[in-house]
Amino acid sequence: KAGVTQTPRYLIKTRGQQVTLSCSPISGHRSVSWYQQTPGQGLQFLFEYFSETQRNKGNFPGRFSGRQFSNSRSEMNVSTLELGDSALYLCASSFVSGPGDEQFFGPGTRLTVL
Amino acid sequence: GENVEQHPSTLSVQEGDSAVIKCTYSDSASNYFPWYKQELGKRPQLIIDIRSNVGEKKDQRIAVTLNKTAKHFSLHITETQPEDSAVYFCAAIDGNGGSQGNLIFGKGTKLSVKP
């Protein structure tokens, strides 16, 4: 079974631009969560989608948004990029995503904002 | 919401020694506590997890203990090897009034095992 994939793997953008990241979950997994990883803040939860609906959202500004498609693939969008948005963005998929459902992480997208 | 504190932030041990990483959580409704290992440049991978109805779980050289009353859980690695060197993250499910799925992570422990 193929693992979680993310595209692109690396991105360089400038302040004020917007970016869209993509995540393809493991086949059969219906839940996709997104995390931001930075050296200072560690892994921070962004949002979680299940069956095309956002179920949970972390404490990030409205510039961060996402969606999920009927095939469970998910995208996240960051508008009006700021220098502080430079980070590794990880998505994770799980079958249902309840307590005890293992989340499998993708390799991440490394975003650099100049 | 849930808050997870993790200590220490860095840990250096000699090969063959034991390593212990401790985490505390704030939400008494949390009921699932996974531990992830992240090697340099790689994705986090689950190494062990524990549910709130269990006090201890072992898997070869790795064990996790949970104290629900004190709201803390710990990772124990025995007979450490150089390949155990990585960043380890603890996490807890955000109880959040019954919502599901979002893991709240500790800030990580960088473990270095010296040969």
Coordinates of N, CA and C in Angstrom, one line a residue, chain A residues 4 35 37 43 45 48 55-56 97-100 102-103 105-107, chain B residues 31-32 36 38 43-44 46 51 89 96 99-103 105 107:
Chain A
V4 N 1.5 8.0 2.4 CA 1.0 9.4 2.2 C 2.0 10.2 1.3
Y35 N -0.4 19.7 9.7 CA 0.4 20.3 10.8 C 1.5 21.2 10.2
Q37 N 5.3 22.5 11.1 CA 6.5 22.2 11.9 C 7.5 23.2 11.7
L43 N 5.5 20.9 16.3 CA 4.4 20.4 15.4 C 3.1 21.1 15.9
F45 N -1.0 21.8 15.1 CA -2.1 21.3 14.4 C -2.8 22.5 13.6
E48 N -8.2 19.5 10.4 CA -8.5 18.1 10.0 C -9.7 18.0 9.2
R55 N -13.4 19.2 10.4 CA -14.0 18.8 11.7 C -13.3 19.5 12.8
N56 N -12.0 19.9 12.6 CA -11.3 20.6 13.7 C -10.4 21.6 13.1
S97 N -9.9 8.4 12.1 CA -9.4 9.4 13.0 C -10.3 9.6 14.2
G98 N -10.3 8.6 15.0 CA -10.9 8.8 16.3 C -9.7 8.4 17.3
P99 N -10.0 8.5 18.5 CA -8.9 8.2 19.5 C -8.4 6.8 19.2
G100 N -7.1 6.7 19.0 CA -6.5 5.4 18.8 C -6.2 5.1 17.3
E102 N -4.1 5.4 14.2 CA -2.8 5.8 13.9 C -2.8 6.8 12.8
Q103 N -2.1 7.9 12.9 CA -1.9 8.9 11.9 C -0.6 8.6 11.2
F105 N 2.1 10.0 8.6 CA 2.6 11.2 8.0 C 3.1 11.1 6.6
G106 N 3.0 12.2 5.9 CA 3.6 12.3 4.6 C 5.0 12.9 4.8
P107 N 5.8 13.0 3.7 CA 7.2 13.5 3.8 C 7.2 15.0 4.0
Chain B
N31 N -7.5 10.6 25.8 CA -7.5 9.2 26.1 C -6.6 8.4 25.2
Y32 N -5.8 9.1 24.4 CA -4.9 8.4 23.5 C -3.6 9.2 23.4
Y36 N 6.0 9.6 18.6 CA 6.5 9.6 17.3 C 8.0 9.8 17.3
Q38 N 11.2 11.1 14.9 CA 11.5 11.8 13.6 C 13.0 11.8 13.4
R43 N 10.0 11.9 7.9 CA 8.7 12.2 8.4 C 8.6 11.5 9.8
P44 N 7.7 12.1 10.7 CA 7.5 11.4 12.0 C 6.8 10.1 11.8
L46 N 5.2 6.7 14.0 CA 4.7 6.2 15.3 C 5.6 5.0 15.8
R51 N -3.3 3.8 25.4 CA -4.7 4.3 25.7 C -4.9 4.5 27.2
F89 N 8.7 12.9 19.8 CA 7.5 13.7 20.1 C 6.5 12.9 20.8
N96 N -11.5 18.0 23.6 CA -12.3 19.1 23.0 C -13.8 18.8 22.9
S99 N -14.7 16.1 20.1 CA -14.2 16.1 18.7 C -13.1 15.1 18.5
Q100 N -12.8 14.7 17.3 CA -11.8 13.7 17.1 C -10.7 14.1 16.3
G101 N -9.6 13.5 16.5 CA -8.5 13.5 15.5 C -7.3 14.4 15.7
N102 N -7.5 15.5 16.3 CA -6.3 16.4 16.2 C -5.3 16.1 17.4
L103 N -4.1 15.8 17.0 CA -3.1 15.5 18.0 C -2.4 16.8 18.4
F105 N 0.9 18.1 20.1 CA 2.3 17.6 20.3 C 3.0 18.3 21.3
K107 N 6.9 19.6 22.4 CA 7.9 20.3 21.5 C 9.0 19.5 21.1

